[in-house]
Structures are given as C-alpha cells and as structure tokens.
Amino acid sequence: MLIDNCCLVNVYSLIYGRVLRMKDLFIAGGTSGMGKGLAIHYLRQGTRVTVTGSNRLRGKEFLDEAARLGAADRASFIQADLLSLSENRRIIKEVQQRHASLDGLVLTAMQLFPKRKLTPDGIESTFALYYVSRFILSYGLTELLERGSNPVIVSIGGTGMTKGVVHYDDLTLQQGYSLLKATLQGGRANDLLGVAYAENHKTGKTRFILNHPGYTHSGTNHLAQPFKGIQRVMGKLFGQPVEKSIQPIIKLMDNPPPQSLIAWDRTRAVDLNLPTLSKKDALKLYQLTKHIL
C-alpha cells in the first residue's frame, strides 16, 4: 500500500514524541509572499517572530497586521539589504539582541535580476541573495539555533530540480549572463548549502530543510516591469496561493524528521543521492565560499 509522504510527518510525531512549540523564529524575506505567510501563521501560534526585508513600508504593514492579531509585542522588523555582506552580519547581531535562542530560521528572500548586477562586494546579485546571504545567516545564527528546543533551518528554493550548475570558475557569470542561468546557479548553490551545513553539523541538533514549494503566487512587489505584469498573470492562472504552499513547510517545521538534512519537493521527499545534492560538490562550494568571505 502506498502512503503519501506528507503523512510521514505525522508518523514521526508518534515515533519521536510530541510537536514542540516554536517559541522564537527569524525569517529572512518575511514581509511578503511565503515568508510573511509563515510569519503570520506562527504569530497566531504564540511565537516571537522577527522578520527582515528591504522595504520599510512592507515592514510597517507586517507590524500593523501583527498588532491586529494582538501580537505586537511578539513581532519585530529589521530593515536591511540582504545583498550586502555587512548588512547580513548586522542582522545577525540584531537577532542575537532580540532572541536568546531560535527554534527556526527561514530563508526565503529571492529576487530576479534580468540584467547582470554586481553587489558592492563584487558578487553577482542572484548568487548573493539566493546563496551567500543564506550561508552567512545559517552559520551566523547556529549558536542561537542550538539553544532552541527543536531547531530547524528552512531554505525555500528549487530542491528536486536538476537543471543548472554552479559555475565555480565564473561565479559572477561574467561570461554569458542570463536570468535563467543566474537563477539556476543560485538554486543549485542553495541545495549544496543545505548538504554542506548538514555535513558540518553532524553533532548538532539543528536540522536543515531544503524545500521546493512549487509554483506559488506570492506577489510581484519585488519585480520590475515587464516581469511584474507577466508574473501577475501567470500567478493567477497557474500559481497556488501562499496559504496552500506553506502547509507542508509548517508540518516539517513543527515536527521535522530525525535526519540532519531534509529535502522535500512539495509533499514528497527528494532522493538525497541526486547529483545536485553531492556531498563532494557541497564541501567544495563551502570551502570556496569561506575563501570569498
């Protein structure tokens, strides 16, 4: 008899104990889309939630919504540019000041760059946001996570996809940039981040969850025209709502499987032996990233 993989999460709760309530959560990219959806969900559960985003107005909208829920004292917003190395490091310090521990770190910030753009640190912008920022926040907040009850890192991306590669000799994509090439490189690097983190923290209790939520209509505020209009139409026609996309993620966050690396494509577990989840490649990228930083 076939069993839906999504139901396996409930089996874990029977085997490994009751769900532990998430008390403290930090979400990078939590002022819109799935990040905001998760933030609001956990505020309703009584969690202390800090989010970061680059837009002050959307940050205020998040805080206003938290106030309407009666959770103003548990919601915080940090305005920051995740493309910047120094801003990521500032975020870590601010989160450390606001939280004595973390039960969850959610990495969901993403932006499309139709034209090649380097950050002030000289990093290609998609790679900086999709991978480097997540690298810095994951390792920089590990100490707080290890103090949590049942800590998880959740990185939203395209896990399960096998297209695209990391261009180790040209990470800035100086030779032949395209939006698709940059996005696929960022996605594959994000997968390898999870693999390397799990390898580097075998003795820790923090689990790393790679999740592909599927095509989601998560808003168009981060896009420029003509992509904003195209995405709005595509989202309404084919995208699933944020409320639906976050449900499998919530189940994994509330009661994660026991292994250090968890990879899911929507409601199905991903084969950890995929070439895009190579431990050798993951550690190679880890060492290269340490050198860059």
PDB file of C-alpha atoms in Angstrom:
ATOM      1  CA  MET A   1       0.000   0.000   0.000  1.00  0.00           C
ATOM      2  CA  LEU A   2       1.300   3.445  -0.949  1.00  0.00           C
ATOM      3  CA  ILE A   3       1.475   6.096   1.751  1.00  0.00           C
ATOM      4  CA  ASP A   4       1.531   9.810   0.944  1.00  0.00           C
ATOM      5  CA  ASN A   5       4.932  11.182   2.018  1.00  0.00           C
ATOM      6  CA  CYS A   6       3.175  14.132   3.632  1.00  0.00           C
ATOM      7  CA  CYS A   7       1.603  11.688   6.084  1.00  0.00           C
ATOM      8  CA  LEU A   8       5.076  10.544   7.158  1.00  0.00           C
ATOM      9  CA  VAL A   9       5.424  13.713   9.208  1.00  0.00           C
ATOM     10  CA  ASN A  10       2.553  12.548  11.404  1.00  0.00           C
ATOM     11  CA  VAL A  11       4.251   9.163  11.792  1.00  0.00           C
ATOM     12  CA  TYR A  12       7.398  10.933  13.050  1.00  0.00           C
ATOM     13  CA  SER A  13       5.318  12.635  15.741  1.00  0.00           C
ATOM     14  CA  LEU A  14       4.200   9.242  17.038  1.00  0.00           C
ATOM     15  CA  ILE A  15       7.694   7.784  16.974  1.00  0.00           C
ATOM     16  CA  TYR A  16       9.792  10.719  18.146  1.00  0.00           C
ATOM     17  CA  GLY A  17       7.431  12.473  20.525  1.00  0.00           C
ATOM     18  CA  ARG A  18       5.023  15.368  20.552  1.00  0.00           C
ATOM     19  CA  VAL A  19       5.404  18.513  18.495  1.00  0.00           C
ATOM     20  CA  LEU A  20       7.479  21.098  20.323  1.00  0.00           C
ATOM     21  CA  ARG A  21       6.049  24.604  20.099  1.00  0.00           C
ATOM     22  CA  MET A  22       8.168  27.044  18.139  1.00  0.00           C
ATOM     23  CA  LYS A  23       8.889  29.910  20.533  1.00  0.00           C
ATOM     24  CA  ASP A  24      11.339  32.039  18.547  1.00  0.00           C
ATOM     25  CA  LEU A  25      11.532  32.402  14.777  1.00  0.00           C
ATOM     26  CA  PHE A  26      13.527  34.565  12.377  1.00  0.00           C
ATOM     27  CA  ILE A  27      12.504  34.902   8.720  1.00  0.00           C
ATOM     28  CA  ALA A  28      14.727  36.460   6.073  1.00  0.00           C
ATOM     29  CA  GLY A  29      12.310  37.829   3.496  1.00  0.00           C
ATOM     30  CA  GLY A  30       9.351  37.828   5.878  1.00  0.00           C
ATOM     31  CA  THR A  31       7.456  40.901   4.706  1.00  0.00           C
ATOM     32  CA  SER A  32       5.837  39.326   1.633  1.00  0.00           C
ATOM     33  CA  GLY A  33       4.983  36.015  -0.002  1.00  0.00           C
ATOM     34  CA  MET A  34       5.589  32.736   1.790  1.00  0.00           C
ATOM     35  CA  GLY A  35       7.886  34.374   4.310  1.00  0.00           C
ATOM     36  CA  LYS A  36       5.095  36.636   5.501  1.00  0.00           C
ATOM     37  CA  GLY A  37       2.598  33.779   5.356  1.00  0.00           C
ATOM     38  CA  LEU A  38       4.774  31.731   7.706  1.00  0.00           C
ATOM     39  CA  ALA A  39       5.390  34.735   9.962  1.00  0.00           C
ATOM     40  CA  ILE A  40       1.670  35.420  10.402  1.00  0.00           C
ATOM     41  CA  HIS A  41       0.917  31.738  10.971  1.00  0.00           C
ATOM     42  CA  TYR A  42       3.445  31.476  13.769  1.00  0.00           C
ATOM     43  CA  LEU A  43       2.415  34.758  15.346  1.00  0.00           C
ATOM     44  CA  ARG A  44      -1.051  33.227  15.652  1.00  0.00           C
ATOM     45  CA  GLN A  45       0.582  30.258  17.416  1.00  0.00           C
ATOM     46  CA  GLY A  46       2.133  32.499  20.067  1.00  0.00           C
ATOM     47  CA  THR A  47       5.646  32.563  18.595  1.00  0.00           C
ATOM     48  CA  ARG A  48       8.022  35.522  18.817  1.00  0.00           C
ATOM     49  CA  VAL A  49       8.790  36.392  15.201  1.00  0.00           C
ATOM     50  CA  THR A  50      11.428  38.704  13.740  1.00  0.00           C
ATOM     51  CA  VAL A  51      11.442  39.345  10.003  1.00  0.00           C
ATOM     52  CA  THR A  52      13.760  41.245   7.727  1.00  0.00           C
ATOM     53  CA  GLY A  53      13.129  42.940   4.409  1.00  0.00           C
ATOM     54  CA  SER A  54      14.393  45.859   2.364  1.00  0.00           C
ATOM     55  CA  ASN A  55      11.113  47.770   2.125  1.00  0.00           C
ATOM     56  CA  ARG A  56      10.193  49.855   5.171  1.00  0.00           C
ATOM     57  CA  LEU A  57       6.552  50.201   4.100  1.00  0.00           C
ATOM     58  CA  ARG A  58       6.040  46.437   3.848  1.00  0.00           C
ATOM     59  CA  GLY A  59       7.746  46.098   7.216  1.00  0.00           C
ATOM     60  CA  LYS A  60       5.243  48.513   8.722  1.00  0.00           C
ATOM     61  CA  GLU A  61       2.376  46.596   7.089  1.00  0.00           C
ATOM     62  CA  PHE A  62       3.667  43.410   8.724  1.00  0.00           C
ATOM     63  CA  LEU A  63       3.847  45.070  12.139  1.00  0.00           C
ATOM     64  CA  ASP A  64       0.369  46.544  11.698  1.00  0.00           C
ATOM     65  CA  GLU A  65      -1.024  43.113  10.868  1.00  0.00           C
ATOM     66  CA  ALA A  66       0.717  41.660  13.907  1.00  0.00           C
ATOM     67  CA  ALA A  67      -0.905  44.357  16.045  1.00  0.00           C
ATOM     68  CA  ARG A  68      -4.354  43.457  14.686  1.00  0.00           C
ATOM     69  CA  LEU A  69      -3.679  39.877  15.776  1.00  0.00           C
ATOM     70  CA  GLY A  70      -2.791  41.071  19.275  1.00  0.00           C
ATOM     71  CA  ALA A  71       0.833  40.073  18.720  1.00  0.00           C
ATOM     72  CA  ALA A  72       2.518  43.478  18.545  1.00  0.00           C
ATOM     73  CA  ASP A  73       4.794  42.613  21.467  1.00  0.00           C
ATOM     74  CA  ARG A  74       5.996  39.444  19.716  1.00  0.00           C
ATOM     75  CA  ALA A  75       6.669  40.866  16.240  1.00  0.00           C
ATOM     76  CA  SER A  76       9.806  42.696  15.102  1.00  0.00           C
ATOM     77  CA  PHE A  77      11.023  44.048  11.768  1.00  0.00           C
ATOM     78  CA  ILE A  78      14.617  44.707  10.718  1.00  0.00           C
ATOM     79  CA  GLN A  79      15.077  46.732   7.549  1.00  0.00           C
ATOM     80  CA  ALA A  80      18.148  45.505   5.691  1.00  0.00           C
ATOM     81  CA  ASP A  81      19.598  44.848   2.258  1.00  0.00           C
ATOM     82  CA  LEU A  82      20.409  41.135   2.100  1.00  0.00           C
ATOM     83  CA  LEU A  83      22.634  41.711  -0.941  1.00  0.00           C
ATOM     84  CA  SER A  84      25.211  43.285   1.356  1.00  0.00           C
ATOM     85  CA  LEU A  85      27.666  41.187   3.371  1.00  0.00           C
ATOM     86  CA  SER A  86      27.867  43.801   6.123  1.00  0.00           C
ATOM     87  CA  GLU A  87      24.066  44.029   6.329  1.00  0.00           C
ATOM     88  CA  ASN A  88      23.778  40.283   6.825  1.00  0.00           C
ATOM     89  CA  ARG A  89      26.297  40.475   9.638  1.00  0.00           C
ATOM     90  CA  ARG A  90      24.386  43.385  11.192  1.00  0.00           C
ATOM     91  CA  ILE A  91      21.192  41.334  11.055  1.00  0.00           C
ATOM     92  CA  ILE A  92      22.869  38.522  12.980  1.00  0.00           C
ATOM     93  CA  LYS A  93      23.830  40.930  15.763  1.00  0.00           C
ATOM     94  CA  GLU A  94      20.323  42.393  15.937  1.00  0.00           C
ATOM     95  CA  VAL A  95      18.695  38.965  16.061  1.00  0.00           C
ATOM     96  CA  GLN A  96      21.103  37.990  18.848  1.00  0.00           C
ATOM     97  CA  GLN A  97      19.960  41.061  20.775  1.00  0.00           C
ATOM     98  CA  ARG A  98      16.255  40.242  20.309  1.00  0.00           C
ATOM     99  CA  HIS A  99      16.346  36.471  20.891  1.00  0.00           C
ATOM    100  CA  ALA A 100      18.112  34.350  23.500  1.00  0.00           C
ATOM    101  CA  SER A 101      17.524  31.309  21.285  1.00  0.00           C
ATOM    102  CA  LEU A 102      15.913  30.361  17.974  1.00  0.00           C
ATOM    103  CA  ASP A 103      13.703  27.419  17.129  1.00  0.00           C
ATOM    104  CA  GLY A 104      13.539  28.281  13.451  1.00  0.00           C
ATOM    105  CA  LEU A 105      15.378  30.201  10.738  1.00  0.00           C
ATOM    106  CA  VAL A 106      13.507  30.581   7.444  1.00  0.00           C
ATOM    107  CA  LEU A 107      15.398  31.686   4.332  1.00  0.00           C
ATOM    108  CA  THR A 108      13.002  32.760   1.613  1.00  0.00           C
ATOM    109  CA  ALA A 109      14.300  36.053   0.182  1.00  0.00           C
ATOM    110  CA  MET A 110      14.635  35.951  -3.587  1.00  0.00           C
ATOM    111  CA  GLN A 111      14.679  38.500  -6.401  1.00  0.00           C
ATOM    112  CA  LEU A 112      15.013  38.299 -10.186  1.00  0.00           C
ATOM    113  CA  PHE A 113      17.735  40.310 -11.926  1.00  0.00           C
ATOM    114  CA  PRO A 114      17.099  40.447 -15.700  1.00  0.00           C
ATOM    115  CA  LYS A 115      20.471  42.136 -16.235  1.00  0.00           C
ATOM    116  CA  ARG A 116      23.761  41.202 -14.637  1.00  0.00           C
ATOM    117  CA  LYS A 117      24.276  43.235 -11.483  1.00  0.00           C
ATOM    118  CA  LEU A 118      27.148  43.054  -9.016  1.00  0.00           C
ATOM    119  CA  THR A 119      26.710  43.894  -5.346  1.00  0.00           C
ATOM    120  CA  PRO A 120      29.028  46.468  -3.710  1.00  0.00           C
ATOM    121  CA  ASP A 121      31.033  43.429  -2.533  1.00  0.00           C
ATOM    122  CA  GLY A 122      31.561  42.316  -6.149  1.00  0.00           C
ATOM    123  CA  ILE A 123      29.213  39.303  -6.020  1.00  0.00           C
ATOM    124  CA  GLU A 124      26.613  38.560  -8.698  1.00  0.00           C
ATOM    125  CA  SER A 125      23.305  39.657  -7.143  1.00  0.00           C
ATOM    126  CA  THR A 126      21.270  36.470  -7.620  1.00  0.00           C
ATOM    127  CA  PHE A 127      24.094  34.399  -6.147  1.00  0.00           C
ATOM    128  CA  ALA A 128      24.455  36.880  -3.291  1.00  0.00           C
ATOM    129  CA  LEU A 129      20.782  36.748  -2.339  1.00  0.00           C
ATOM    130  CA  TYR A 130      19.945  33.131  -3.143  1.00  0.00           C
ATOM    131  CA  TYR A 131      23.107  31.632  -1.639  1.00  0.00           C
ATOM    132  CA  VAL A 132      25.655  33.901   0.071  1.00  0.00           C
ATOM    133  CA  SER A 133      23.145  35.651   2.344  1.00  0.00           C
ATOM    134  CA  ARG A 134      21.674  32.297   3.337  1.00  0.00           C
ATOM    135  CA  PHE A 135      25.172  30.942   4.004  1.00  0.00           C
ATOM    136  CA  ILE A 136      26.040  33.824   6.325  1.00  0.00           C
ATOM    137  CA  LEU A 137      22.743  33.722   8.215  1.00  0.00           C
ATOM    138  CA  SER A 138      22.750  29.919   8.595  1.00  0.00           C
ATOM    139  CA  TYR A 139      26.213  29.698  10.072  1.00  0.00           C
ATOM    140  CA  GLY A 140      25.998  33.024  11.902  1.00  0.00           C
ATOM    141  CA  LEU A 141      22.806  32.079  13.752  1.00  0.00           C
ATOM    142  CA  THR A 142      23.742  28.472  14.513  1.00  0.00           C
ATOM    143  CA  GLU A 143      24.650  29.275  18.114  1.00  0.00           C
ATOM    144  CA  LEU A 144      21.152  30.652  18.763  1.00  0.00           C
ATOM    145  CA  LEU A 145      19.549  27.719  16.961  1.00  0.00           C
ATOM    146  CA  GLU A 146      21.438  25.182  19.038  1.00  0.00           C
ATOM    147  CA  ARG A 147      19.838  26.730  22.131  1.00  0.00           C
ATOM    148  CA  GLY A 148      16.373  26.091  20.680  1.00  0.00           C
ATOM    149  CA  SER A 149      14.099  23.198  21.594  1.00  0.00           C
ATOM    150  CA  ASN A 150      13.816  21.504  18.194  1.00  0.00           C
ATOM    151  CA  PRO A 151      15.649  23.876  15.833  1.00  0.00           C
ATOM    152  CA  VAL A 152      15.373  23.900  12.056  1.00  0.00           C
ATOM    153  CA  ILE A 153      16.686  25.952   9.160  1.00  0.00           C
ATOM    154  CA  VAL A 154      14.284  26.101   6.221  1.00  0.00           C
ATOM    155  CA  SER A 155      15.634  27.245   2.869  1.00  0.00           C
ATOM    156  CA  ILE A 156      12.999  27.768   0.173  1.00  0.00           C
ATOM    157  CA  GLY A 157      14.162  27.068  -3.370  1.00  0.00           C
ATOM    158  CA  GLY A 158      14.041  24.617  -6.242  1.00  0.00           C
ATOM    159  CA  THR A 159      15.165  21.434  -4.498  1.00  0.00           C
ATOM    160  CA  GLY A 160      14.462  18.372  -6.607  1.00  0.00           C
ATOM    161  CA  MET A 161      15.238  20.187  -9.847  1.00  0.00           C
ATOM    162  CA  THR A 162      18.393  19.007 -11.585  1.00  0.00           C
ATOM    163  CA  LYS A 163      18.852  21.707 -14.222  1.00  0.00           C
ATOM    164  CA  GLY A 164      21.608  24.267 -13.802  1.00  0.00           C
ATOM    165  CA  VAL A 165      25.100  24.101 -12.333  1.00  0.00           C
ATOM    166  CA  VAL A 166      27.401  26.123 -10.120  1.00  0.00           C
ATOM    167  CA  HIS A 167      29.980  27.842 -12.334  1.00  0.00           C
ATOM    168  CA  TYR A 168      32.941  27.510  -9.985  1.00  0.00           C
ATOM    169  CA  ASP A 169      35.318  29.308 -12.350  1.00  0.00           C
ATOM    170  CA  ASP A 170      32.863  32.151 -13.042  1.00  0.00           C
ATOM    171  CA  LEU A 171      30.550  32.642 -10.065  1.00  0.00           C
ATOM    172  CA  THR A 172      29.819  36.233 -11.118  1.00  0.00           C
ATOM    173  CA  LEU A 173      28.690  34.954 -14.547  1.00  0.00           C
ATOM    174  CA  GLN A 174      30.858  37.405 -16.418  1.00  0.00           C
ATOM    175  CA  GLN A 175      30.895  35.016 -19.368  1.00  0.00           C
ATOM    176  CA  GLY A 176      27.362  34.848 -20.763  1.00  0.00           C
ATOM    177  CA  TYR A 177      24.894  36.089 -18.158  1.00  0.00           C
ATOM    178  CA  SER A 178      21.192  35.334 -18.398  1.00  0.00           C
ATOM    179  CA  LEU A 179      18.340  35.485 -15.887  1.00  0.00           C
ATOM    180  CA  LEU A 180      17.748  31.739 -16.178  1.00  0.00           C
ATOM    181  CA  LYS A 181      21.433  30.853 -15.849  1.00  0.00           C
ATOM    182  CA  ALA A 182      21.795  33.010 -12.724  1.00  0.00           C
ATOM    183  CA  THR A 183      18.619  31.663 -11.117  1.00  0.00           C
ATOM    184  CA  LEU A 184      19.562  28.040 -11.749  1.00  0.00           C
ATOM    185  CA  GLN A 185      23.067  28.592 -10.373  1.00  0.00           C
ATOM    186  CA  GLY A 186      21.590  30.164  -7.249  1.00  0.00           C
ATOM    187  CA  GLY A 187      19.206  27.250  -6.835  1.00  0.00           C
ATOM    188  CA  ARG A 188      21.903  24.620  -7.154  1.00  0.00           C
ATOM    189  CA  ALA A 189      24.149  26.541  -4.736  1.00  0.00           C
ATOM    190  CA  ASN A 190      21.268  26.739  -2.259  1.00  0.00           C
ATOM    191  CA  ASP A 191      20.888  22.948  -2.437  1.00  0.00           C
ATOM    192  CA  LEU A 192      24.594  22.493  -1.758  1.00  0.00           C
ATOM    193  CA  LEU A 193      24.398  24.893   1.180  1.00  0.00           C
ATOM    194  CA  GLY A 194      21.988  22.524   2.918  1.00  0.00           C
ATOM    195  CA  VAL A 195      24.161  19.498   2.196  1.00  0.00           C
ATOM    196  CA  ALA A 196      27.347  21.162   3.466  1.00  0.00           C
ATOM    197  CA  TYR A 197      25.628  22.512   6.583  1.00  0.00           C
ATOM    198  CA  ALA A 198      24.356  19.050   7.497  1.00  0.00           C
ATOM    199  CA  GLU A 199      27.835  17.585   6.937  1.00  0.00           C
ATOM    200  CA  ASN A 200      29.457  20.282   9.067  1.00  0.00           C
ATOM    201  CA  HIS A 201      26.992  19.918  11.955  1.00  0.00           C
ATOM    202  CA  LYS A 202      26.574  16.190  12.388  1.00  0.00           C
ATOM    203  CA  THR A 203      26.889  16.535  16.149  1.00  0.00           C
ATOM    204  CA  GLY A 204      24.482  19.473  16.398  1.00  0.00           C
ATOM    205  CA  LYS A 205      20.715  19.237  16.780  1.00  0.00           C
ATOM    206  CA  THR A 206      19.782  21.824  14.116  1.00  0.00           C
ATOM    207  CA  ARG A 207      18.197  20.214  11.055  1.00  0.00           C
ATOM    208  CA  PHE A 208      18.436  21.783   7.608  1.00  0.00           C
ATOM    209  CA  ILE A 209      15.278  21.613   5.486  1.00  0.00           C
ATOM    210  CA  LEU A 210      15.503  22.240   1.752  1.00  0.00           C
ATOM    211  CA  ASN A 211      12.036  22.802   0.336  1.00  0.00           C
ATOM    212  CA  HIS A 212      10.613  23.333  -3.131  1.00  0.00           C
ATOM    213  CA  PRO A 213       7.068  24.641  -2.529  1.00  0.00           C
ATOM    214  CA  GLY A 214       6.014  24.529  -6.170  1.00  0.00           C
ATOM    215  CA  TYR A 215       4.880  27.466  -8.265  1.00  0.00           C
ATOM    216  CA  THR A 216       3.311  29.934  -5.856  1.00  0.00           C
ATOM    217  CA  HIS A 217       1.542  33.222  -6.453  1.00  0.00           C
ATOM    218  CA  SER A 218       3.494  35.115  -3.814  1.00  0.00           C
ATOM    219  CA  GLY A 219       3.178  38.657  -5.095  1.00  0.00           C
ATOM    220  CA  THR A 220       5.036  40.850  -7.550  1.00  0.00           C
ATOM    221  CA  ASN A 221       6.326  43.707  -5.392  1.00  0.00           C
ATOM    222  CA  HIS A 222       9.921  42.574  -5.887  1.00  0.00           C
ATOM    223  CA  LEU A 223       9.707  42.638  -9.687  1.00  0.00           C
ATOM    224  CA  ALA A 224      10.201  45.351 -12.280  1.00  0.00           C
ATOM    225  CA  GLN A 225       8.175  45.670 -15.453  1.00  0.00           C
ATOM    226  CA  PRO A 226       7.536  43.849 -17.709  1.00  0.00           C
ATOM    227  CA  PHE A 227       8.146  40.914 -15.339  1.00  0.00           C
ATOM    228  CA  LYS A 228       5.696  42.292 -12.778  1.00  0.00           C
ATOM    229  CA  GLY A 229       2.775  42.142 -15.210  1.00  0.00           C
ATOM    230  CA  ILE A 230       3.763  38.756 -16.629  1.00  0.00           C
ATOM    231  CA  GLN A 231       4.191  37.246 -13.175  1.00  0.00           C
ATOM    232  CA  ARG A 232       0.848  38.629 -12.008  1.00  0.00           C
ATOM    233  CA  VAL A 233      -0.983  36.940 -14.875  1.00  0.00           C
ATOM    234  CA  MET A 234       0.985  33.685 -14.591  1.00  0.00           C
ATOM    235  CA  GLY A 235       0.456  33.577 -10.849  1.00  0.00           C
ATOM    236  CA  LYS A 236      -3.302  33.958 -11.136  1.00  0.00           C
ATOM    237  CA  LEU A 237      -3.520  31.324 -13.874  1.00  0.00           C
ATOM    238  CA  PHE A 238      -1.107  28.676 -12.608  1.00  0.00           C
ATOM    239  CA  GLY A 239       0.230  29.557  -9.145  1.00  0.00           C
ATOM    240  CA  GLN A 240      -1.095  28.107  -5.928  1.00  0.00           C
ATOM    241  CA  PRO A 241      -1.876  30.522  -3.084  1.00  0.00           C
ATOM    242  CA  VAL A 242       0.652  31.159  -0.338  1.00  0.00           C
ATOM    243  CA  GLU A 243      -1.702  29.644   2.253  1.00  0.00           C
ATOM    244  CA  LYS A 244      -1.564  26.299   0.443  1.00  0.00           C
ATOM    245  CA  SER A 245       2.181  26.335  -0.318  1.00  0.00           C
ATOM    246  CA  ILE A 246       3.193  26.866   3.294  1.00  0.00           C
ATOM    247  CA  GLN A 247       1.209  23.978   4.781  1.00  0.00           C
ATOM    248  CA  PRO A 248       3.782  21.218   4.031  1.00  0.00           C
ATOM    249  CA  ILE A 249       6.525  23.544   5.278  1.00  0.00           C
ATOM    250  CA  ILE A 250       4.691  24.133   8.549  1.00  0.00           C
ATOM    251  CA  LYS A 251       4.336  20.383   9.110  1.00  0.00           C
ATOM    252  CA  LEU A 252       8.064  19.883   8.578  1.00  0.00           C
ATOM    253  CA  MET A 253       8.984  22.812  10.814  1.00  0.00           C
ATOM    254  CA  ASP A 254       6.711  21.715  13.645  1.00  0.00           C
ATOM    255  CA  ASN A 255       7.864  18.105  13.622  1.00  0.00           C
ATOM    256  CA  PRO A 256      10.948  17.551  11.443  1.00  0.00           C
ATOM    257  CA  PRO A 257      12.217  14.071  10.585  1.00  0.00           C
ATOM    258  CA  PRO A 258      15.262  12.999  12.605  1.00  0.00           C
ATOM    259  CA  GLN A 259      17.989  13.243   9.936  1.00  0.00           C
ATOM    260  CA  SER A 260      20.210  16.322   9.730  1.00  0.00           C
ATOM    261  CA  LEU A 261      19.325  17.057   6.073  1.00  0.00           C
ATOM    262  CA  ILE A 262      15.700  17.022   4.925  1.00  0.00           C
ATOM    263  CA  ALA A 263      14.872  17.690   1.275  1.00  0.00           C
ATOM    264  CA  TRP A 264      11.284  17.891   0.045  1.00  0.00           C
ATOM    265  CA  ASP A 265       9.697  18.812  -3.263  1.00  0.00           C
ATOM    266  CA  ARG A 266       6.217  19.973  -2.264  1.00  0.00           C
ATOM    267  CA  THR A 267       4.835  16.961  -0.336  1.00  0.00           C
ATOM    268  CA  ARG A 268       7.402  14.385  -1.450  1.00  0.00           C
ATOM    269  CA  ALA A 269      10.811  13.566  -0.052  1.00  0.00           C
ATOM    270  CA  VAL A 270      13.681  14.146  -2.502  1.00  0.00           C
ATOM    271  CA  ASP A 271      16.303  11.477  -3.141  1.00  0.00           C
ATOM    272  CA  LEU A 272      19.402  12.663  -1.274  1.00  0.00           C
ATOM    273  CA  ASN A 273      21.579  10.805  -3.781  1.00  0.00           C
ATOM    274  CA  LEU A 274      20.710  13.207  -6.582  1.00  0.00           C
ATOM    275  CA  PRO A 275      23.862  14.658  -8.227  1.00  0.00           C
ATOM    276  CA  THR A 276      22.630  18.146  -7.296  1.00  0.00           C
ATOM    277  CA  LEU A 277      22.976  17.125  -3.629  1.00  0.00           C
ATOM    278  CA  SER A 278      26.542  15.816  -3.941  1.00  0.00           C
ATOM    279  CA  LYS A 279      28.478  15.980  -0.673  1.00  0.00           C
ATOM    280  CA  LYS A 280      31.738  16.409  -2.589  1.00  0.00           C
ATOM    281  CA  ASP A 281      30.394  19.406  -4.508  1.00  0.00           C
ATOM    282  CA  ALA A 282      28.807  20.832  -1.374  1.00  0.00           C
ATOM    283  CA  LEU A 283      32.053  20.833   0.567  1.00  0.00           C
ATOM    284  CA  LYS A 284      33.900  22.233  -2.449  1.00  0.00           C
ATOM    285  CA  LEU A 285      31.494  25.175  -2.598  1.00  0.00           C
ATOM    286  CA  TYR A 286      31.662  25.588   1.183  1.00  0.00           C
ATOM    287  CA  GLN A 287      35.449  25.960   1.106  1.00  0.00           C
ATOM    288  CA  LEU A 288      35.278  28.346  -1.852  1.00  0.00           C
ATOM    289  CA  THR A 289      32.642  30.464  -0.085  1.00  0.00           C
ATOM    290  CA  LYS A 290      34.757  30.677   3.072  1.00  0.00           C
ATOM    291  CA  HIS A 291      37.612  31.921   0.899  1.00  0.00           C
ATOM    292  CA  ILE A 292      35.414  34.546  -0.789  1.00  0.00           C
ATOM    293  CA  LEU A 293      34.046  35.803   2.514  1.00  0.00           C
TER     294      LEU A 293
END
